[in-house]
mmCIF file of C-alpha atoms in Angstrom:
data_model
loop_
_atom_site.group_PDB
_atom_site.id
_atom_site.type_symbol
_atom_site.label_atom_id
_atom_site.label_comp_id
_atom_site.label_asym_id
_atom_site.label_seq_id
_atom_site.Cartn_x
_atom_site.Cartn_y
_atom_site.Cartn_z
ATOM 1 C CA UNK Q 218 13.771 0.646 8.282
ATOM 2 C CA UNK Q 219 13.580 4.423 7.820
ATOM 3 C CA UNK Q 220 10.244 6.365 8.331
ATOM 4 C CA UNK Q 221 9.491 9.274 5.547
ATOM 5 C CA UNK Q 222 7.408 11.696 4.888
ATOM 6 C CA UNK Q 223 5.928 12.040 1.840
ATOM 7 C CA UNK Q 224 8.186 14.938 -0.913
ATOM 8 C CA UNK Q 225 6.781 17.977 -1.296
ATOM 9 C CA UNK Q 226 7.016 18.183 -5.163
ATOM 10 C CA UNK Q 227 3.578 18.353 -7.649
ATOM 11 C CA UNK Q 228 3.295 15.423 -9.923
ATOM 12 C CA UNK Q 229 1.524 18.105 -12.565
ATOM 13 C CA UNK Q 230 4.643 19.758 -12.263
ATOM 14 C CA UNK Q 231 6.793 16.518 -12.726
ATOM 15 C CA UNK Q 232 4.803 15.684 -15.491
ATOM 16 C CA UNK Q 233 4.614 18.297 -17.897
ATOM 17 C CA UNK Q 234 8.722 18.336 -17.118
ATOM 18 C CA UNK Q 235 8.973 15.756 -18.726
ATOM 19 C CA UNK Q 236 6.661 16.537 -21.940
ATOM 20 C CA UNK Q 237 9.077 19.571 -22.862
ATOM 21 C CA UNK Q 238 12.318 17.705 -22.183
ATOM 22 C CA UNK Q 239 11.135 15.341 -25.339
ATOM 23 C CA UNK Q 240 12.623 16.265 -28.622
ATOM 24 C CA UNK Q 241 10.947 18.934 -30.830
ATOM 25 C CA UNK Q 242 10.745 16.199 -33.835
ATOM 26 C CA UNK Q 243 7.395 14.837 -35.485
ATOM 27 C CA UNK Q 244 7.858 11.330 -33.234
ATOM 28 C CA UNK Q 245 8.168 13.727 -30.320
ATOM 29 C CA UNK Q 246 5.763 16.186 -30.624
ATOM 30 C CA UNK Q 247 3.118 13.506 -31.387
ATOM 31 C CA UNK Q 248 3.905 11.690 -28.417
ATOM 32 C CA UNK Q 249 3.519 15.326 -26.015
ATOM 33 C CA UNK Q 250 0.217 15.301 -27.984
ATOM 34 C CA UNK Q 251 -0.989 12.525 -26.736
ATOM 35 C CA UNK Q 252 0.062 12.310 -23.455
ATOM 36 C CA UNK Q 253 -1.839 16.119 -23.027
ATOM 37 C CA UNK Q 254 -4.842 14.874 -23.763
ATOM 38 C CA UNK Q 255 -4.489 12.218 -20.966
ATOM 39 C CA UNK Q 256 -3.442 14.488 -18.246
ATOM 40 C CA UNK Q 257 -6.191 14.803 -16.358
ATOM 41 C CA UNK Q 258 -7.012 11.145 -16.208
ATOM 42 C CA UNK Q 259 -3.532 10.515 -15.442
ATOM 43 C CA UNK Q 260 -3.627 13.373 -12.510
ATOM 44 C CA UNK Q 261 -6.980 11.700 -11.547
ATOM 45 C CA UNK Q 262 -5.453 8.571 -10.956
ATOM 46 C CA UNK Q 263 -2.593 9.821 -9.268
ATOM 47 C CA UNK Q 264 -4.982 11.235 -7.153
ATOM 48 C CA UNK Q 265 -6.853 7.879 -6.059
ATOM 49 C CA UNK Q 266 -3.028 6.336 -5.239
ATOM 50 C CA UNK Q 267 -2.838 9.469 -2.748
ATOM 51 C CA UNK Q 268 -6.505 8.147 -1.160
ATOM 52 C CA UNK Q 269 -5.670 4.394 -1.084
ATOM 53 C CA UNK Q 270 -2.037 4.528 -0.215
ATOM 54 C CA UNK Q 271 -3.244 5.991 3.361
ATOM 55 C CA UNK Q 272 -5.534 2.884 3.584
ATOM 56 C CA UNK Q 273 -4.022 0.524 2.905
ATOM 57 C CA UNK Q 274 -5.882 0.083 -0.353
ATOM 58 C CA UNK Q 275 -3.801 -0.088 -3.314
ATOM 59 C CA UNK Q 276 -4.894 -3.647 -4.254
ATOM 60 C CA UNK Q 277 -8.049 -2.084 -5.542
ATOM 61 C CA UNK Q 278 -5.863 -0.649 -8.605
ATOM 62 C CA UNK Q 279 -6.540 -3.455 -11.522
ATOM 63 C CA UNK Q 280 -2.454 -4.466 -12.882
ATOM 64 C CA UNK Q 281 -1.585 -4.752 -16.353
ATOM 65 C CA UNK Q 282 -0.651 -7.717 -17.922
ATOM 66 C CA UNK Q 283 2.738 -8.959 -17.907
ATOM 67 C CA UNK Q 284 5.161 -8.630 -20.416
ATOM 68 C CA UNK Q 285 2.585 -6.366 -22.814
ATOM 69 C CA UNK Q 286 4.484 -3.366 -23.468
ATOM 70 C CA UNK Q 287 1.502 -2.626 -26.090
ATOM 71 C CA UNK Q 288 -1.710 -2.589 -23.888
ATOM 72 C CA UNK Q 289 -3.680 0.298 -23.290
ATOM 73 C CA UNK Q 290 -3.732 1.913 -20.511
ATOM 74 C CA UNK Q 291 -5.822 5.507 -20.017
ATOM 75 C CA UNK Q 292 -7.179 5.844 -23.820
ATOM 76 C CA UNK Q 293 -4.323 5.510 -26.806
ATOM 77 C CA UNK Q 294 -1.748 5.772 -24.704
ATOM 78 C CA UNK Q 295 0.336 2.114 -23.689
ATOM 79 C CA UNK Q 296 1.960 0.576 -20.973
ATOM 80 C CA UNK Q 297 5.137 1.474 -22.746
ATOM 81 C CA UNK Q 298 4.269 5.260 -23.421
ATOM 82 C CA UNK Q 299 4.328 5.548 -19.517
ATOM 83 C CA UNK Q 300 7.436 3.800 -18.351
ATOM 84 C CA UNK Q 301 8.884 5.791 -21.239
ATOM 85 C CA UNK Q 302 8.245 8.639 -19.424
ATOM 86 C CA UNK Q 303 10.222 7.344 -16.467
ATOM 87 C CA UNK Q 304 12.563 5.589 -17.922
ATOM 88 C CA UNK Q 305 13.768 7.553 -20.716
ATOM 89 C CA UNK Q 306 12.716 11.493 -19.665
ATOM 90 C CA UNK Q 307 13.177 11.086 -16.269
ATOM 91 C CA UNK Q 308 15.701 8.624 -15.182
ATOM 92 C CA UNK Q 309 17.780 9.455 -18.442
ATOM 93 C CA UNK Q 310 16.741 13.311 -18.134
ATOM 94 C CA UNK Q 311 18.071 17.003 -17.928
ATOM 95 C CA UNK Q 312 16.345 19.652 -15.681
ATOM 96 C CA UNK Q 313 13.994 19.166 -13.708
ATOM 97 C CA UNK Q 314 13.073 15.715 -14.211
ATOM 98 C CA UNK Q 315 16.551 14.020 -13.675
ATOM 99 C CA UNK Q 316 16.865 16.613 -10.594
ATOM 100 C CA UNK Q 317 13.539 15.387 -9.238
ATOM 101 C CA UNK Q 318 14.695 11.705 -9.752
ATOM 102 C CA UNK Q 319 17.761 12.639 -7.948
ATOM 103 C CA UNK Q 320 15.922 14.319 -4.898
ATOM 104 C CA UNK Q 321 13.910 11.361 -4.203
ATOM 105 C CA UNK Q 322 17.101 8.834 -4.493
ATOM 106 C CA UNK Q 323 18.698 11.524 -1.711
ATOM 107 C CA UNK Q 324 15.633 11.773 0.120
ATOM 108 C CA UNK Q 325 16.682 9.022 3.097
ATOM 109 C CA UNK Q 326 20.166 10.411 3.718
ATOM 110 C CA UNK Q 327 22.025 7.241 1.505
ATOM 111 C CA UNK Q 328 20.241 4.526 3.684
ATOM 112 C CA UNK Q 329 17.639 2.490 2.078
ATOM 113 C CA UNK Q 330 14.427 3.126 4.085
ATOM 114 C CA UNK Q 331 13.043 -0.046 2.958
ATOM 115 C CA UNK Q 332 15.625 -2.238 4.392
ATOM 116 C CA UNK Q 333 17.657 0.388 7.082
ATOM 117 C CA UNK Q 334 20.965 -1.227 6.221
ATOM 118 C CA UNK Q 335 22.267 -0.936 3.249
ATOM 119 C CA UNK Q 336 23.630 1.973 0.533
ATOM 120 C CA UNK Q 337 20.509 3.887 -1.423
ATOM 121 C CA UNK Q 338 20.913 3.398 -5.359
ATOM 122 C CA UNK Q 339 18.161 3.884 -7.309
ATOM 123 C CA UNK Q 340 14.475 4.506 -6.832
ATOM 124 C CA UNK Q 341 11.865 1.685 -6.081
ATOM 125 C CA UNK Q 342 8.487 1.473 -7.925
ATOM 126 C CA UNK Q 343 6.055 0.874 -4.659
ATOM 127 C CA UNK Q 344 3.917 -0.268 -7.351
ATOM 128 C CA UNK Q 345 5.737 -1.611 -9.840
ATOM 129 C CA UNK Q 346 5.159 0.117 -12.942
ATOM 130 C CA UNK Q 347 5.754 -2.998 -15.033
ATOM 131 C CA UNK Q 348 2.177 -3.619 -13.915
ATOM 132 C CA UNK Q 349 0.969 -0.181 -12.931
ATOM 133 C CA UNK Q 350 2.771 2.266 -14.900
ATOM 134 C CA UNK Q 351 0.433 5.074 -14.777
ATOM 135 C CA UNK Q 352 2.312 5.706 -11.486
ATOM 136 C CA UNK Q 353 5.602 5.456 -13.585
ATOM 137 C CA UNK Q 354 6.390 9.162 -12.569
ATOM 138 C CA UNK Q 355 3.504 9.385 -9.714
ATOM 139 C CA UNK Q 356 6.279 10.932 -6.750
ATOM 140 C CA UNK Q 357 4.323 8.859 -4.124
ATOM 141 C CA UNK Q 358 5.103 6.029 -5.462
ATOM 142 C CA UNK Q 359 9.209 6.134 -5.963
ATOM 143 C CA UNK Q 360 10.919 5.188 -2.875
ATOM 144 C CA UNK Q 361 14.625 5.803 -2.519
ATOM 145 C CA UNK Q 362 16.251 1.810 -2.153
ATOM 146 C CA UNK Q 363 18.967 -0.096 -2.295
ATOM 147 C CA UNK Q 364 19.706 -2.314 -5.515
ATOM 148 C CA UNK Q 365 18.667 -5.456 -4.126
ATOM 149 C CA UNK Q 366 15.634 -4.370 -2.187
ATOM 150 C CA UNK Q 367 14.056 -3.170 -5.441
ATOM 151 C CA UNK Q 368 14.733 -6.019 -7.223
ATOM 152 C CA UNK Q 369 14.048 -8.167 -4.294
ATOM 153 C CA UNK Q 370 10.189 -7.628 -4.058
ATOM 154 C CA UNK Q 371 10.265 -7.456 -8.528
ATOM 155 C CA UNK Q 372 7.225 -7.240 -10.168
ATOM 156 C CA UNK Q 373 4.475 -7.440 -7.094
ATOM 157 C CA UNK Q 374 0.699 -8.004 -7.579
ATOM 158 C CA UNK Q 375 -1.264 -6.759 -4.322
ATOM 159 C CA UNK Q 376 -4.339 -8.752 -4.061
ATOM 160 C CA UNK Q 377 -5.281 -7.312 -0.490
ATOM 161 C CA UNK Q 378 -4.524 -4.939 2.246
ATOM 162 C CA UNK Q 379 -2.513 -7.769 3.670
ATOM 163 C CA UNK Q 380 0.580 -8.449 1.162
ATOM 164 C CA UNK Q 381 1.304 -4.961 1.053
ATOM 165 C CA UNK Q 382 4.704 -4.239 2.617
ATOM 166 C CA UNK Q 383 5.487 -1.042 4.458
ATOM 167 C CA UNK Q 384 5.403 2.231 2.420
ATOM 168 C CA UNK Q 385 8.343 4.807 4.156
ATOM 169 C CA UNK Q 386 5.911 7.494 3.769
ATOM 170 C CA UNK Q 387 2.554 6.268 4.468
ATOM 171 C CA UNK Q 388 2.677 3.516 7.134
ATOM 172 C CA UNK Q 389 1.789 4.291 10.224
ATOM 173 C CA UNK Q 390 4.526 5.169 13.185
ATOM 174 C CA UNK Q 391 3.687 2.116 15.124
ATOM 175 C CA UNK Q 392 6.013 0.255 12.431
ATOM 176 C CA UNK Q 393 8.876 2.011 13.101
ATOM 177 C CA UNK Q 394 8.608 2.943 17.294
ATOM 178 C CA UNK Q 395 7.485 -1.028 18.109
ATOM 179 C CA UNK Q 396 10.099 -3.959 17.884
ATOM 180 C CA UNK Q 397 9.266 -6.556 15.892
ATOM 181 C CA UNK Q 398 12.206 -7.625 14.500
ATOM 182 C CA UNK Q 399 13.823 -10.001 16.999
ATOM 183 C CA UNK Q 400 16.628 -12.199 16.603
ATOM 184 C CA UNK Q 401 18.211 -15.367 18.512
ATOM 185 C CA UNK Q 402 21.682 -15.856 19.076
ATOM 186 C CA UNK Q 403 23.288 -19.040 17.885
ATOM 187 C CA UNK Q 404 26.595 -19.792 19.475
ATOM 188 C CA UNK Q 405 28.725 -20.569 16.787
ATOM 189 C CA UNK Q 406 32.440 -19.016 17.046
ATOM 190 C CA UNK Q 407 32.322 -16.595 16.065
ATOM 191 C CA UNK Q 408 28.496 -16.119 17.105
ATOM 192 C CA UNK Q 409 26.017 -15.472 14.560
ATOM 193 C CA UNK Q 410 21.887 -14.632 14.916
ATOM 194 C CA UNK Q 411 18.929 -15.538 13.471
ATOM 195 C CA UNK Q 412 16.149 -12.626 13.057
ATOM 196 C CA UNK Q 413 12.391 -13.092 12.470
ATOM 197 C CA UNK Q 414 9.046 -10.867 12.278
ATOM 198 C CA UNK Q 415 7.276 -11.042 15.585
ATOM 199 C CA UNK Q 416 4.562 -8.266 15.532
ATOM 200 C CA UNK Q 417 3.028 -7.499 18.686
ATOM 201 C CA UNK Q 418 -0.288 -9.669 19.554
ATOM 202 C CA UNK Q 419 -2.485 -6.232 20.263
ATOM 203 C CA UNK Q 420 -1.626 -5.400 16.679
ATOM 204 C CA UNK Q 421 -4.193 -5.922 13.928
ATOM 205 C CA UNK Q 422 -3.936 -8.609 11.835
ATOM 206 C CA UNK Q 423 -3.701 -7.168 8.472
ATOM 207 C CA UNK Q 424 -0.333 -4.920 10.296
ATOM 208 C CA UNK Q 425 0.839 -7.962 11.681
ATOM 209 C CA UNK Q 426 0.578 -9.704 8.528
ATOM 210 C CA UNK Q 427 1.895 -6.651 6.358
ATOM 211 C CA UNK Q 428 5.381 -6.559 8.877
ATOM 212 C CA UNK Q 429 5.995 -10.016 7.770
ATOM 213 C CA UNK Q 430 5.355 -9.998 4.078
ATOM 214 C CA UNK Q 431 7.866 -6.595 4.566
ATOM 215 C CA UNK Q 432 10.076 -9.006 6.405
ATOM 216 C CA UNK Q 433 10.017 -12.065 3.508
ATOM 217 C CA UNK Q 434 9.771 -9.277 0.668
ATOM 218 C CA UNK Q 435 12.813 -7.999 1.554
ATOM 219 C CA UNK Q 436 14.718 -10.629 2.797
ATOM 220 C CA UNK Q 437 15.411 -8.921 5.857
ATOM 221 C CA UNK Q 438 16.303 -11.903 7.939
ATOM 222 C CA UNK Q 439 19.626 -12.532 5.421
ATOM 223 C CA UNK Q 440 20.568 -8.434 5.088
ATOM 224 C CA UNK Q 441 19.957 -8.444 8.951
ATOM 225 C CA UNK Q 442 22.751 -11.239 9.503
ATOM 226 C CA UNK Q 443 25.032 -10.132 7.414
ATOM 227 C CA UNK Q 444 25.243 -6.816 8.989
ATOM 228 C CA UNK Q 445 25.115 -8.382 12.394
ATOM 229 C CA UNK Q 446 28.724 -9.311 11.992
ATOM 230 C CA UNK Q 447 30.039 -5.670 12.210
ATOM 231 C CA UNK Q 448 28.916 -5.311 15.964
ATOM 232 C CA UNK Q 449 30.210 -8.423 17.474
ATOM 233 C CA UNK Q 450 34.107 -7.031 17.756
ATOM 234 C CA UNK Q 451 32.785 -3.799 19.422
ATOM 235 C CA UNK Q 452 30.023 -5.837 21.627
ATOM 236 C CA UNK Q 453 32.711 -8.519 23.204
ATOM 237 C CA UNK Q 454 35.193 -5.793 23.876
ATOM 238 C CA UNK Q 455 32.404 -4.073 26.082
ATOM 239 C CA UNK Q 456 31.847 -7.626 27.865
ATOM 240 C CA UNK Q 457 35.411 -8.205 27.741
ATOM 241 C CA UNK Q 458 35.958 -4.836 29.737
ATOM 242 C CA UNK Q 459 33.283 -5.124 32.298
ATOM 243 C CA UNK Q 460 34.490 -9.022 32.933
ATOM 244 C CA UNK Q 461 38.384 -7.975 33.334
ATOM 245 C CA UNK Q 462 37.304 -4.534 35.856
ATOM 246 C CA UNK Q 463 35.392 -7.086 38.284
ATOM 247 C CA UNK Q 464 31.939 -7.108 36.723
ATOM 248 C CA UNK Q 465 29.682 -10.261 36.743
ATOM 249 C CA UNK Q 466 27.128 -11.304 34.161
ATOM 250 C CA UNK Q 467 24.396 -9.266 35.475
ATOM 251 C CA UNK Q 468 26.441 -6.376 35.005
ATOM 252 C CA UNK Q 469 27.142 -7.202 31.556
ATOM 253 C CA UNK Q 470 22.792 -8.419 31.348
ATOM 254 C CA UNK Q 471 22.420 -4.624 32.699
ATOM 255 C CA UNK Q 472 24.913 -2.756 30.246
ATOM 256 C CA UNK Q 473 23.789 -4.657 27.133
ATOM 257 C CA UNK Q 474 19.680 -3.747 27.794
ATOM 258 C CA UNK Q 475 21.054 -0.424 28.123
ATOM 259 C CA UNK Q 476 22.948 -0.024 25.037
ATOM 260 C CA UNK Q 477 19.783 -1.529 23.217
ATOM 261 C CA UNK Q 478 17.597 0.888 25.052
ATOM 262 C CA UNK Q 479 19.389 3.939 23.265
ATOM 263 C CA UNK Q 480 18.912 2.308 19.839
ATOM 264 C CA UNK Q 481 16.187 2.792 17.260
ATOM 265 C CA UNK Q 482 13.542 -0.166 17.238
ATOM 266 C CA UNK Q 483 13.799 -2.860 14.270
ATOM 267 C CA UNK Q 484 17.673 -1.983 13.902
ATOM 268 C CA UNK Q 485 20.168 -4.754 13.873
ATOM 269 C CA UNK Q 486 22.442 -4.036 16.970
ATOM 270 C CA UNK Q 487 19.432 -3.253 18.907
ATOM 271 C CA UNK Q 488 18.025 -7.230 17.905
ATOM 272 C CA UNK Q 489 21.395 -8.442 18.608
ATOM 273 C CA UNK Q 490 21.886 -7.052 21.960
ATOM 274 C CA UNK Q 491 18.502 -8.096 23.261
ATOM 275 C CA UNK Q 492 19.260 -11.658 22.040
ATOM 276 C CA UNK Q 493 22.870 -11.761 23.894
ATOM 277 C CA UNK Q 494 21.845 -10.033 26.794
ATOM 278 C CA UNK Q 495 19.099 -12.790 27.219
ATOM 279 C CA UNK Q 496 21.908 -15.598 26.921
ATOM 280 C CA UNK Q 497 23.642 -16.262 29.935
ATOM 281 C CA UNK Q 498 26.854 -17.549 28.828
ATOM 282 C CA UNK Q 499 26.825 -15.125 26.599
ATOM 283 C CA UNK Q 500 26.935 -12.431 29.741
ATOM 284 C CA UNK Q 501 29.617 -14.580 31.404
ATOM 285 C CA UNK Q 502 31.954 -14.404 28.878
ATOM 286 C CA UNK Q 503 31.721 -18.075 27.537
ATOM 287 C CA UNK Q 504 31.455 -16.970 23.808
ATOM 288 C CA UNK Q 505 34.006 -14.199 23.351
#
């Protein structure tokens, strides 16, 4: 997982971007009519995301119903009108919009900050805008992610502070600079791990349950294992050396706690090599 801070873009900006990139036709002009006369109810609510977001408090936001593209949402205008807005002037945009929409699917160097592992692709809804779409184009609330972490946690409903997963630019650092992502080794040939959410104890417990609803929403434990597999050549060759020169299996206990030392916290070699360095046949060799 990949801590972010927050882009430094106005959503007024972002939104009347996308009001003059619709067509100059009657259908169009109507609908930049009456989108203006919502913007500063829209703005307002963006507004209140920026206050909950930091408190854990986006569950107080009332969801739309599902599958009805029709229902109002600030005055005339409908659920539809404002994924429109995303979907069809921003995602499909010129300028300024598709540029923006581009900037935030950059905006975590290609890795997915939701997951840590795999290839950014498109932009996650935080809150999905099938059921809040007011924040369709709200900039807080598009993540850069990988395809199958933003279909992986779909169409969400928060009902408390609890089954909110971790927001990349809002959650605190403790997150990201603790480990609680842990793994166990199984010795299989070749050897393959388990992982699992173990917050810390002194942690509260709406953050301890909010790292493991992160940890089931994105199916962590599977994209963790999978990725696993591309350390283990690298890992035995390092036992494999320090065996062969004379070393024992403390040595090798030693030099893996030290290469997971120099690793970020909740990463998947640093889970791995904490797991194998806490095996002792592992350290001896028995498993190469």
């Amino acid at each position: 997982m990949i801590q972010l801070s927050p882009p430094i873009i106005d959503c007024a900006d972002i939104f009347a971007a996308c009001l003059t990139s619709l067509p100059n036709t009657d259908e169009g002009n109507e609908f930049v009519t009456k989108l203006n006369k919502i913007k500063i109810k829209t703005q307002a609510e963006w507004e209140l995301f920026d206050t909950r977001v930091g408190n854990v408090d986006l569950h107080l936001f009332d969801p739309c119903k599902h599958a009805n593209k029709t229902q109002s949402v600030i005055d005339n205008v409908s659920k539809d009108d404002f994924v429109k807005l995303y979907t069809d002037y921003m995602v499909k945009g010129e300028d300024l919009p598709r540029n923006v929409y581009n900037i935030i699917r950059a905006y975590s160097n290609g890795l997915c900050p939701l997951c840590g592992i795999a290839v950014v692709t498109t932009v996650d809804h935080y809150l999905p805008k099938a059921r809040y779409p007011v924040f369709s184009i709200c900039l807080n609330n598009l993540v850069p992610a990988c395809d199958t972490c933003n279909k992986g946690k779909g169409s969400s409903v928060y009902k408390t502070k609890k089954s909110q997963p971790l927001h990349p630019y809002f959650s605190p650092s403790h997150f990201y600079r603790t480990d609680w992502i842990k793994a166990n080794v199984l010795k299989t040939i070749p050897l393959s791990f388990i992982f699992y959410a173990d917050p810390p104890e002194d942690w509260s417990p709406t953050d301890q349950e909010r790292a493991k609803n992160h940890f089931k929403d994105f199916d962590l434990g599977n994209k963790y294992s999978v990725n696993a597999s591309q350390f283990l050549t690298i890992i035995n060759g390092s036992i494999q050396k320090i065996l062969n020169s004379g070393g024992n299996d403390k040595h090798v206990k030693d030099t893996l706690i030290s290469y997971a030392r120099n690793e970020k916290p909740n990463t998947t070699l640093r889970a791995i090599l904490y797991a194998m360095a806490n095996d002792n046949d592992i350290c001896k060799g028995l498993y190469l």
